[in-house]
Coordinates of C-alpha atoms in Angstrom, one line a residue:
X1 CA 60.8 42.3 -30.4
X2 CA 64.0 40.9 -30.3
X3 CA 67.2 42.8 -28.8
X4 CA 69.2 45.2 -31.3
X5 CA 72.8 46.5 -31.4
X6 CA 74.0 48.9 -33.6
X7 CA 77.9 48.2 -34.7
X8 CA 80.6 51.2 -34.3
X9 CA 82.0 52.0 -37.6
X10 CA 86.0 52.5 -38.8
X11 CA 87.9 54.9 -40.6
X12 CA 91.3 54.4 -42.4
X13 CA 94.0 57.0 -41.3
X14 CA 97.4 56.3 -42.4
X15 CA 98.4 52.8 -41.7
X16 CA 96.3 52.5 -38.6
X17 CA 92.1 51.7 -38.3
X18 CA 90.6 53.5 -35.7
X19 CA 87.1 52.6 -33.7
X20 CA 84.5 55.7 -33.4
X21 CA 82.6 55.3 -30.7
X22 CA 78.9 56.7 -32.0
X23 CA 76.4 58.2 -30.0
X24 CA 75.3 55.8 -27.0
X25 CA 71.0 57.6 -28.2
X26 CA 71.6 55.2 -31.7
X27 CA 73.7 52.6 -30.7
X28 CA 72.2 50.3 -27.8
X29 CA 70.5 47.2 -27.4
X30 CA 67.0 47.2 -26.4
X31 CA 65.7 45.4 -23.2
X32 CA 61.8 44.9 -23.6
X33 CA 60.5 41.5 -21.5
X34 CA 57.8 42.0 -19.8
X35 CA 58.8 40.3 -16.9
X36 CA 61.5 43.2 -16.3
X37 CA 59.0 45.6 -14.9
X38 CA 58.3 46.6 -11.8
X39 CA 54.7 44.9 -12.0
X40 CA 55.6 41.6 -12.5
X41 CA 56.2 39.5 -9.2
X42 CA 58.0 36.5 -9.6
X43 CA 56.0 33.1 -9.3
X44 CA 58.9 30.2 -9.3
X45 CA 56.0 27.8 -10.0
X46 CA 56.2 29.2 -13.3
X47 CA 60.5 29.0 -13.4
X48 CA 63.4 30.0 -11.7
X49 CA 64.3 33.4 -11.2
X50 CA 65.9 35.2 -14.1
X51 CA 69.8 36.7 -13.7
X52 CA 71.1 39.5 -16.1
X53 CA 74.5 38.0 -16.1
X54 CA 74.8 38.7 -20.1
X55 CA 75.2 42.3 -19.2
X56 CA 78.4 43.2 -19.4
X57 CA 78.6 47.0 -20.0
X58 CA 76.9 48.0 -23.4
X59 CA 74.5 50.6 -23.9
X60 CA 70.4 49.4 -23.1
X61 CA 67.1 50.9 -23.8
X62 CA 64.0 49.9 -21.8
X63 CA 61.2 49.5 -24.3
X64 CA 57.7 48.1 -25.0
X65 CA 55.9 45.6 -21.9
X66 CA 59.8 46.5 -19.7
X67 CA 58.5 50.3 -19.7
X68 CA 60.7 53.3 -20.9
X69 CA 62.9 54.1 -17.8
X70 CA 64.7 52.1 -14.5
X71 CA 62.8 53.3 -11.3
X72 CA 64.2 55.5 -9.3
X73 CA 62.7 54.1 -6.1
X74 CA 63.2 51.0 -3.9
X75 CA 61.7 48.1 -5.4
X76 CA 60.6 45.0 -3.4
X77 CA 62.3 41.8 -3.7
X78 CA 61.2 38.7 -5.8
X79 CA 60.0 41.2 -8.4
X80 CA 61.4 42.0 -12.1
X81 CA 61.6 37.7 -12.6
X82 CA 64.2 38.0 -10.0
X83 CA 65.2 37.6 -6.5
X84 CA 67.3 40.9 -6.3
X85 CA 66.1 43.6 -8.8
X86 CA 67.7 45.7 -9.5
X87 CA 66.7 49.9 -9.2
X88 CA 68.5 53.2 -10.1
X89 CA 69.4 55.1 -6.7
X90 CA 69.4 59.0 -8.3
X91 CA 67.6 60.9 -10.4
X92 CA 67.8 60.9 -14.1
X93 CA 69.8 63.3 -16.0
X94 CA 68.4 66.6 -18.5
X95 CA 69.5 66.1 -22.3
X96 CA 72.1 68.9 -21.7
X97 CA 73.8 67.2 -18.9
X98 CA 75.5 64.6 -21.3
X99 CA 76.8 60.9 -20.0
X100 CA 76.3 61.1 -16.1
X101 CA 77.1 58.6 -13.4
X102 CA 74.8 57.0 -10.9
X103 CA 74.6 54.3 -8.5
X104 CA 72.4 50.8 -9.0
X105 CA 71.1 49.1 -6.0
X106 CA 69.8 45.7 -5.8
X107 CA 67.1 45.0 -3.3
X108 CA 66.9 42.0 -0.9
X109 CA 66.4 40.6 2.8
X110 CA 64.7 43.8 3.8
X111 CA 67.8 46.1 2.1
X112 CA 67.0 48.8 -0.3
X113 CA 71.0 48.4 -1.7
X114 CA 72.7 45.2 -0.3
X115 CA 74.6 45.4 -3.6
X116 CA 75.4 48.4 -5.7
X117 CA 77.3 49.2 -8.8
X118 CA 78.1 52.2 -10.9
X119 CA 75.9 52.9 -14.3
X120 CA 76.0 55.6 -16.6
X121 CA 72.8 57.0 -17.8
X122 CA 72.4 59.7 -20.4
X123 CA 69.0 61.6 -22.0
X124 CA 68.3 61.1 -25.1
X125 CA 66.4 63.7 -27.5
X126 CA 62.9 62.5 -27.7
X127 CA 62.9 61.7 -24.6
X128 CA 64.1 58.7 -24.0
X129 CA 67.3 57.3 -21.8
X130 CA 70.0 54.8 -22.5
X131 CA 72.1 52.9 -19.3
X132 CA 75.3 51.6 -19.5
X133 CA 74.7 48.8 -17.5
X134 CA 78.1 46.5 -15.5
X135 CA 77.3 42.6 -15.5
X136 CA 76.2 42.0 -11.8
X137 CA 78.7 40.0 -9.6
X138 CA 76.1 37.5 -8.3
X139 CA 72.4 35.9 -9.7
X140 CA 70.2 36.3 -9.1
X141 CA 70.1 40.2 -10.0
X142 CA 68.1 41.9 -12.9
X143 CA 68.2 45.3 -13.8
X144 CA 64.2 46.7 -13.7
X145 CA 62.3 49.0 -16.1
X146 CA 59.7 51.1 -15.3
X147 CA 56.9 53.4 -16.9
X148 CA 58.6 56.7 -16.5
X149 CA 55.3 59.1 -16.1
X150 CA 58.0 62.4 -16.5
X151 CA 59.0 61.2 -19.9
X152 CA 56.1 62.6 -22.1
X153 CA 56.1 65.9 -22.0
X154 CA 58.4 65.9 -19.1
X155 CA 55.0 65.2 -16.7
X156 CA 53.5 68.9 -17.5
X157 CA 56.8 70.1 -14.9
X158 CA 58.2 73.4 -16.2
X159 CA 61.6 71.8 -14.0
X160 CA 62.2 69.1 -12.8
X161 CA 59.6 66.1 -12.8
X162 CA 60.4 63.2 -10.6
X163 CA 59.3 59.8 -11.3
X164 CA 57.6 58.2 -8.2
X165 CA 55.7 54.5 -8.4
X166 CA 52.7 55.4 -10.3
X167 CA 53.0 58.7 -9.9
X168 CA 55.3 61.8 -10.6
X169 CA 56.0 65.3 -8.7
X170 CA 57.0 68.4 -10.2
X171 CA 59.7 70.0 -8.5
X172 CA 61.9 73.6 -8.9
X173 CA 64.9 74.8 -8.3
X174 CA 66.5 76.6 -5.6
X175 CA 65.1 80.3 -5.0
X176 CA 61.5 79.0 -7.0
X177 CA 58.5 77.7 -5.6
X178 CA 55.7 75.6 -7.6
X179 CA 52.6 78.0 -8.2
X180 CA 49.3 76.6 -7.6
X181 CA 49.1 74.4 -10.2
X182 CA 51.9 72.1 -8.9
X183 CA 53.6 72.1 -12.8
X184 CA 54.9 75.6 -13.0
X185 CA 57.6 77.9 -11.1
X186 CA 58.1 81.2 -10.3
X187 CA 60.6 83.1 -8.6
X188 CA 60.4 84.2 -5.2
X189 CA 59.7 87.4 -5.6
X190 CA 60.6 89.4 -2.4
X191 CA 62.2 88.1 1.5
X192 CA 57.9 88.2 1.9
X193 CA 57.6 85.0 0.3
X194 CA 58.8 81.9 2.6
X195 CA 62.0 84.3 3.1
X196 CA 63.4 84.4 -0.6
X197 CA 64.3 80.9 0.0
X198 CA 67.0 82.7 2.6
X199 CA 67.8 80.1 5.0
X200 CA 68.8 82.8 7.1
X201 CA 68.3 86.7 6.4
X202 CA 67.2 88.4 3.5
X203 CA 67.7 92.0 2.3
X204 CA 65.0 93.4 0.1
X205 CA 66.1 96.5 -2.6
X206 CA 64.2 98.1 -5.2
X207 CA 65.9 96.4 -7.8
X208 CA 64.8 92.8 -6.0
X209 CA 66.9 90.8 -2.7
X210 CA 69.5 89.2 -1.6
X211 CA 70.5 86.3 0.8
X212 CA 72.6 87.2 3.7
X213 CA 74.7 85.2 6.3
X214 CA 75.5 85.8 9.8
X215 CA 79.3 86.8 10.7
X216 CA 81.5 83.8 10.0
X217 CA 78.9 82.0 7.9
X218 CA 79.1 82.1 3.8
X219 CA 77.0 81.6 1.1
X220 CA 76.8 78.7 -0.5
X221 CA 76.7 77.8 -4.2
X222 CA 73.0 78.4 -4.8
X223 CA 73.3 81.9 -3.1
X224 CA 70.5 80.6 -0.6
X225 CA 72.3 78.6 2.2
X226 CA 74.4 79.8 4.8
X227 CA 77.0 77.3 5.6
X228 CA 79.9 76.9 7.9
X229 CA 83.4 77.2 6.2
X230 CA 85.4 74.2 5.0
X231 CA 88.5 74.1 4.1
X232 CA 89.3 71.0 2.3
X233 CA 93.3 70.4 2.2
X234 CA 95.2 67.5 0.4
X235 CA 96.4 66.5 3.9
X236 CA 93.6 67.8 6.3
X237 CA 90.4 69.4 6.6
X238 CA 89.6 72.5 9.0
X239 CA 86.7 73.9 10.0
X240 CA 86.0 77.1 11.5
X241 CA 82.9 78.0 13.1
X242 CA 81.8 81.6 14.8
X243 CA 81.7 81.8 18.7
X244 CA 78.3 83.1 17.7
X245 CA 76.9 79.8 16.8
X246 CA 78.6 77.9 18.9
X247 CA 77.0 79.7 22.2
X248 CA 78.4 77.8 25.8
X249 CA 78.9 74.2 23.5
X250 CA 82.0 72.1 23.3
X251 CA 82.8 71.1 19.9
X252 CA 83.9 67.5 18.7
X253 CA 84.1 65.1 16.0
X254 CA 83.3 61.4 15.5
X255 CA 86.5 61.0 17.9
X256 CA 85.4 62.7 21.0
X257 CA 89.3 62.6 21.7
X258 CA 89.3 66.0 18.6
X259 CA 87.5 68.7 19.8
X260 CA 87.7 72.4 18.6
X261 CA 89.8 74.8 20.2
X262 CA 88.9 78.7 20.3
X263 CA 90.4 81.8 18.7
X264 CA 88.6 83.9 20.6
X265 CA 86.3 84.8 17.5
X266 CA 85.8 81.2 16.0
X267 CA 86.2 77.8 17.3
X268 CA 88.6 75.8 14.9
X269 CA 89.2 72.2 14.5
X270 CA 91.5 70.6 12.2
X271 CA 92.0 66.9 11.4
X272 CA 93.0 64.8 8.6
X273 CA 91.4 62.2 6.3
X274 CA 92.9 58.9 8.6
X275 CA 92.0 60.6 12.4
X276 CA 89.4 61.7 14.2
X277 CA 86.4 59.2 12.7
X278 CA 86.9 60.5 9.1
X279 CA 85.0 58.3 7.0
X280 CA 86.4 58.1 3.0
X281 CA 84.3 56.5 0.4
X282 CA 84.7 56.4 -3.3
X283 CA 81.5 57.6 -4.9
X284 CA 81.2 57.8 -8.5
X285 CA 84.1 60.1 -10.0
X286 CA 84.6 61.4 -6.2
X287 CA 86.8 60.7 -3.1
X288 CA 84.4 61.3 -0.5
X289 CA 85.8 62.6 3.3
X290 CA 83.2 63.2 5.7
X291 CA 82.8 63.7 9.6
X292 CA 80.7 65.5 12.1
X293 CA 80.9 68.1 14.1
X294 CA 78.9 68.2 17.4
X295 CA 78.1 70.5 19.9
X296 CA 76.9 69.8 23.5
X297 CA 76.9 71.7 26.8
X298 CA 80.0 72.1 28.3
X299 CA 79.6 70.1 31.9
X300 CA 81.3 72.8 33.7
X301 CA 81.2 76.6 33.0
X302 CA 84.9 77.3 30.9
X303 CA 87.5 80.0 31.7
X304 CA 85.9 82.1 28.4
X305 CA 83.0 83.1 30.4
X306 CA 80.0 80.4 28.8
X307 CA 77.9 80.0 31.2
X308 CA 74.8 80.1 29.0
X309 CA 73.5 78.3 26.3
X310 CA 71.3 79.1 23.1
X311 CA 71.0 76.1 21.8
X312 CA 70.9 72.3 23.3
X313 CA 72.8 70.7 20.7
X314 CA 75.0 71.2 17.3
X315 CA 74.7 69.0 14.1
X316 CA 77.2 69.9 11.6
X317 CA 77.8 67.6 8.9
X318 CA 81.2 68.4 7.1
X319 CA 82.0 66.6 3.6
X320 CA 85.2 67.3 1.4
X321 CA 85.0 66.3 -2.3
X322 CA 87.9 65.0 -4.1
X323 CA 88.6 63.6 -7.9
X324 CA 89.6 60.3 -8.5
X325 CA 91.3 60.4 -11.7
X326 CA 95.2 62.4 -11.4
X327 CA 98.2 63.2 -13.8
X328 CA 101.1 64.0 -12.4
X329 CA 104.1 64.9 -14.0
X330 CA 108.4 64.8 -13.1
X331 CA 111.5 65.2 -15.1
X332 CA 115.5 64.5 -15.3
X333 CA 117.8 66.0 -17.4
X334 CA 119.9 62.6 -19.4
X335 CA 123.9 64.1 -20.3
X336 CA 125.1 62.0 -23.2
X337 CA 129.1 63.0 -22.1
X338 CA 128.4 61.7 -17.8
X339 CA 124.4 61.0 -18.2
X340 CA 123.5 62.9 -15.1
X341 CA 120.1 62.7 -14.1
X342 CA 118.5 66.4 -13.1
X343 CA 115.3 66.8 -10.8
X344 CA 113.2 69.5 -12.5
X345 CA 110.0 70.2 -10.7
X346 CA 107.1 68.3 -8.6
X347 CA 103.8 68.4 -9.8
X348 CA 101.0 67.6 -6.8
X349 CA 97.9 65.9 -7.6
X350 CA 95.0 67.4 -5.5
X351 CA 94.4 64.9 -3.9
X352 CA 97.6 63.2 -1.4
X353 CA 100.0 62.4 -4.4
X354 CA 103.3 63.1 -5.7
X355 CA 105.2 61.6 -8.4
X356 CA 109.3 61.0 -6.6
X357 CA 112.3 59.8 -7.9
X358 CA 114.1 57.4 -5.3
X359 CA 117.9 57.1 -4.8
X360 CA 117.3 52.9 -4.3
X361 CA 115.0 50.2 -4.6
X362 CA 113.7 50.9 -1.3
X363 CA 112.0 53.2 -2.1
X364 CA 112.6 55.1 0.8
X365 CA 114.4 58.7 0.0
X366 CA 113.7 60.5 -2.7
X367 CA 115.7 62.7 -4.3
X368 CA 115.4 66.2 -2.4
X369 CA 117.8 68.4 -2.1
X370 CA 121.1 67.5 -4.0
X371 CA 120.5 66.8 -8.2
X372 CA 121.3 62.6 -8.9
X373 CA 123.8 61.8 -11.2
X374 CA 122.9 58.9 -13.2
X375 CA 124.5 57.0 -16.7
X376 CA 122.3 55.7 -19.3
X377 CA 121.5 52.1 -18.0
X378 CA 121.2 52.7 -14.8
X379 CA 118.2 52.1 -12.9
X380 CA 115.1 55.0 -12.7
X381 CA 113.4 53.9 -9.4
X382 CA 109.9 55.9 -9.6
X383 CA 107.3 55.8 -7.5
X384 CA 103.4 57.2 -7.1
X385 CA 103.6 58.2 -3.4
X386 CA 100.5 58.8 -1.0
X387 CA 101.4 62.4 0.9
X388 CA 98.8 60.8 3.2
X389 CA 98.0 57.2 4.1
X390 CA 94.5 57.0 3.7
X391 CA 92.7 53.2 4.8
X392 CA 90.2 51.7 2.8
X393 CA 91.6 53.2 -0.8
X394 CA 94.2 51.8 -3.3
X395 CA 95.2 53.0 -6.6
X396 CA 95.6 52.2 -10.1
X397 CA 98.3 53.9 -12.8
X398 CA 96.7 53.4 -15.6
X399 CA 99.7 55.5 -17.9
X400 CA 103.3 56.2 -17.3
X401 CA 104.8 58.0 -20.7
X402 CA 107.9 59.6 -21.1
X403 CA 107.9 63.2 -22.9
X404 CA 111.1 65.9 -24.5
X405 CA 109.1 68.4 -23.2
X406 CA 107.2 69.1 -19.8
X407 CA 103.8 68.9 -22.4
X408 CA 101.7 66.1 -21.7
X409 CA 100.2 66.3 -24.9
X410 CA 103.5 66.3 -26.7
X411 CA 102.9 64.3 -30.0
X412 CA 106.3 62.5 -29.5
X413 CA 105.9 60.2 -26.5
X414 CA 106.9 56.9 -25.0
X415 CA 104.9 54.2 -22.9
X416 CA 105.9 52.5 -19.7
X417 CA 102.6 51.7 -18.6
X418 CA 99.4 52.0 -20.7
X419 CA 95.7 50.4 -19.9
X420 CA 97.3 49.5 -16.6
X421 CA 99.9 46.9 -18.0
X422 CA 103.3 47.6 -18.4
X423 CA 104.3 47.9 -22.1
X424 CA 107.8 48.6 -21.7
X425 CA 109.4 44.8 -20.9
X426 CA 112.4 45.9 -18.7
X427 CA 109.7 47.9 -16.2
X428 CA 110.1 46.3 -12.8
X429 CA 107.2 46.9 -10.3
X430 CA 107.5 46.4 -6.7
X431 CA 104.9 45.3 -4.1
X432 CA 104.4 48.1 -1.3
X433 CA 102.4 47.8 2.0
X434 CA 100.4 51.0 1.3
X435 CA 97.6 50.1 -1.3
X436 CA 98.0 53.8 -2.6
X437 CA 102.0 53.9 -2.8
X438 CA 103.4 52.0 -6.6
X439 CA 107.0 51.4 -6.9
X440 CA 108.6 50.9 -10.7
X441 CA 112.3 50.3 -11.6
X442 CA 113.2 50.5 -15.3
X443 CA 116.4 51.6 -17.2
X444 CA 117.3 55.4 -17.9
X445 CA 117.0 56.6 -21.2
X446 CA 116.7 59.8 -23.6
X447 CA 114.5 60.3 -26.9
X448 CA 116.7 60.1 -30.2
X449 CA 117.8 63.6 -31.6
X450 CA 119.9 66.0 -30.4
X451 CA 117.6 68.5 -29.4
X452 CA 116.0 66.4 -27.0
X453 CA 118.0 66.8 -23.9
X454 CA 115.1 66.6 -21.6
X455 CA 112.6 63.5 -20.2
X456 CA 109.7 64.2 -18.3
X457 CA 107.5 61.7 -16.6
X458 CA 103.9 61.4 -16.7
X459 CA 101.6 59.0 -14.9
X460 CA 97.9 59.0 -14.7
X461 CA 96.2 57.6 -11.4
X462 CA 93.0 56.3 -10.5
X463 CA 92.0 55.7 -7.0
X464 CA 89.5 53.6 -5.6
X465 CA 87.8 51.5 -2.6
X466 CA 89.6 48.7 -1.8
X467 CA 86.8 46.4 -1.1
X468 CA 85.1 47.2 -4.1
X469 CA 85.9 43.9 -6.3
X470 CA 84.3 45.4 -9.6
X471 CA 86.7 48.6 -9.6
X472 CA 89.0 49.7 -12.3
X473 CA 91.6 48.8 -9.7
X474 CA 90.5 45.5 -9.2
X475 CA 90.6 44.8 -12.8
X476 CA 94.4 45.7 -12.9
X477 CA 96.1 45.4 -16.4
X478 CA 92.9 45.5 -18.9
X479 CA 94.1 45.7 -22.3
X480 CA 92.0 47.9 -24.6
X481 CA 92.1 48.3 -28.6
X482 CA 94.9 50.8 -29.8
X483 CA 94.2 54.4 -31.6
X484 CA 97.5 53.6 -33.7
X485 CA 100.7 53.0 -32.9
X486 CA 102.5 55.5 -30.4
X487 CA 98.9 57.6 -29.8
X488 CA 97.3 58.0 -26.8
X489 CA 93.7 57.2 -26.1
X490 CA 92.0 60.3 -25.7
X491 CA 88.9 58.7 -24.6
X492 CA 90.4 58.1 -21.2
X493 CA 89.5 56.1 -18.3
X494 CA 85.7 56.2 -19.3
X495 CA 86.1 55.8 -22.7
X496 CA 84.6 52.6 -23.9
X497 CA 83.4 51.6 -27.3
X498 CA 80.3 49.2 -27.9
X499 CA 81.6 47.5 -30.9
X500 CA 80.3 44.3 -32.6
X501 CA 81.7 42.4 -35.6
X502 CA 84.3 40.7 -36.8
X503 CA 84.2 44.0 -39.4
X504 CA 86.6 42.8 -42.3
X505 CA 88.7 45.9 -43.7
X506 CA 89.8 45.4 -47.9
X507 CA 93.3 46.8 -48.0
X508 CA 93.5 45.9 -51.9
X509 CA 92.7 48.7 -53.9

């Protein structure tokens, strides 16, 4: 059966056509050779080894002799027609969970993921799923498909059902246990069976029980764990851990050089994302910071009285979680009579970013304190500005648009940068040593109309690894197909259309 792909359709509004991007479950293209599955070993006696370098970021649906599903497990190399195939490294999504990101590894040399890429995979009613796949950025890589034994019926799981190689497990959530038939759950009744899932004490009442932590622990999210606070800052990360726990041990991260330092009830240590060993990945739609906090006798006994020991050593992994995608916003004040320009409020990203106004093309002080005064003409020197210099990320502003109003989704709005390209002509940008820092220069101005005293700034940011070749960063200015003229695409950063055609519109009555 030969490859499908459903077109997108258009609708008239006004002067303008406009795309709609239809549901990815009916409009995808169908991958069904046999030698795609996980079975089939290549045999180069028979021809070279296949490449999916076709793909290029449409919808696909594994079907017929290619199986119904991409494994979820390592898969050998020289398998799939290939010499890399390629495997999904997560589990797949429920219906109700939408569009959902995951990573792709491709297997070779004795590496489960010497490459990887990002791939969205969504659940389909009737149980099927649908990958949008990236073009890989060597051969010889093919994506795999699998028979997926959860997909009828979900394997007989009441929860979760995960697909192993020819075989499945039925799983449950947190606080349930599988009853003896390994397909169903149950809750955990009481803090008789296996604790109530507690992972440390658990307080039974009439009306059921409870998790608790020990002082200076919390609960986490699933009400079951007891973990160690984290605070997770723009500019740093601090964790603080009880005097209980930490017995006679000396506390220190990846950089034995940072090492906690006692409150008398907890012992703190605070470091940001560039010191200490912090390691900061990009994973999916997160900015990953991570470090570890060990614990190991002190060599001498300290001046606090530890001169025992409960434990011989400390593992305590600590991870901070933050978005990649930003808007920030800033705003001047343009006077027709002297065109001043007024500083009206700051707007921080969560993560280390700030959107300034510089006095010079140095890009070196903002304005703070004292209001600018600036003529229509003159030069607006903007800048996205790291409040921490973090190695190994860069950034992309993928929008700047000027407002009246401090509403972002004001209808009346004009483009300096859109899709990553500047749209405006007389916008200057500047090269700057930090990868996350972007300079721009362009000419002050004010919206038409007399009631529009007011211009506000607004510039959406994207962060991601620097090495990472395939990244929206990497791309840079990537031109996309306009909603009509002066709207903004609401589908965002993710939102990409499968289209096909040419589609010939009749404009003649």
């Amino acid at each position: 059966m030969p490859p499908f792909l459903l077109l997108t359709c258009l609708f008239i509004t006004g002067t303008s056509v406009s795309p709609v991007a239809l549901d990815p479950c009916s409009a995808y293209i169908s991958l069904n050779e046999p030698w795609r599955n996980t079975d089939h070993q290549l045999d180069e006696s028979q021809g070279p080894p296949l490449c999916d370098n076709h793909v290029n970021g449409e919808w696909y649906h594994f079907t017929g002799m290619a199986g119904d599903a991409m494994p979820t497990f390592c898969i050998p190399e020289n398998h799939c027609g290939t010499h890399a195939p390629v495997w999904l490294n997560g589990s797949h999504p429920l219906e109700g969970d939408g569009i959902v990101q995951r990573q792709a590894c491709a297997s070779f040399n004795g590496n489960c993921c010497l490459w990887n890429t990002t791939v969205e995979v969504k659940a389909c009613p009737g149980g099927y799923y649908v990958y949008r796949l990236t073009k890989p950025s060597v051969c010889f890589h093919v994506y795999c498909g699998h028979k997926n034994e959860c997909e009828q019926n979900n394997g007989g799981c009441s929860e979760i059902c995960v697909n192993l190689k020819n075989s499945y497990r039925c799983e449950c959530g947190v606080g349930r246990v599988l009853r003896s038939d390994g397909k169903t759950c149950e809750d955990i009744e009481g803090c008789h069976n296996n604790n109530g899932g507690c992972s440390h004490s658990c307080l039974g009442s009439e009306k059921g029980y409870q998790c608790e932590c020990p002082r200076g622990l919390v609960l986490s999210e699933d009400n079951h764990t007891c973990q160690v606070p984290v605070l997770c800052k723009s500019n740093a990360i601090e964790v603080s851990i009880p005097r209980e726990l930490v017995g006679g041990l000396e506390l220190f991260l990846t950089n034995t050089s940072c090492r906690g330092v006692s409150n008398g009830t907890h012992v703190n240590i605070l470091f940001s994302l560039k010191t200490c060993g912090t390691v900061v990945d990009v994973v999916n739609d997160k900015i990953v910071a991570s470090n570890l906090v060990t614990g190991l006798p002190k060599q001498t006994p300290g001046s606090s009285g530890d001169f025992i020991i409960r434990t011989s050593k400390l593992l305590i992994p600590v991870t901070c979680e933050f978005p990649r995608l930003y808007t920030i916003s800033e705003g001047y004040v343009p006077n027709l009579r002297n065109s001043p320009l007024e500083i009206m409020s700051r707007n921080h990203g969560i993560f280390p970013f700030t959107l300034e106004i510089f006095k010079d093309n140095e890009f070196e002080e903002p304005y703070r304190e004292a209001l600018p005064t600036l003529k229509l003409r003159d030069s607006l020197y903007f800048g996205i500005e790291p409040l921490v210099h973090v190695s190994g990320l860069e950034s992309l502003v993928e929008s700047c648009f000027a407002t009246p109003t401090s509403k972002i989704d004001e209808v009346l709005k004009y483009y300096l940068i859109r899709d990553g390209c500047v749209s405006d002509d007389s916008v200057k940008q500047y090269t700057s040593r930090d990868h996350l820092a972007k300079h721009f220069q362009v000419p002050v101005f004010k919206f038409v109309g007399k009631d529009h005293k007011e211009v506000f700034l607004h510039c959406r940011v994207l962060v991601c690894g620097v090495l990472d070749e395939r990244s929206r960063c990497a791309q840079g200015c990537h031109r996309r197909m306009r909603r009509g003229a002066g709207g903004e695409d609401s589908a965002g950063l993710q939102g990409q259309t499968l289209t096909g055609g040419p589609i010939r519109i009749d404009w003649e009555d």
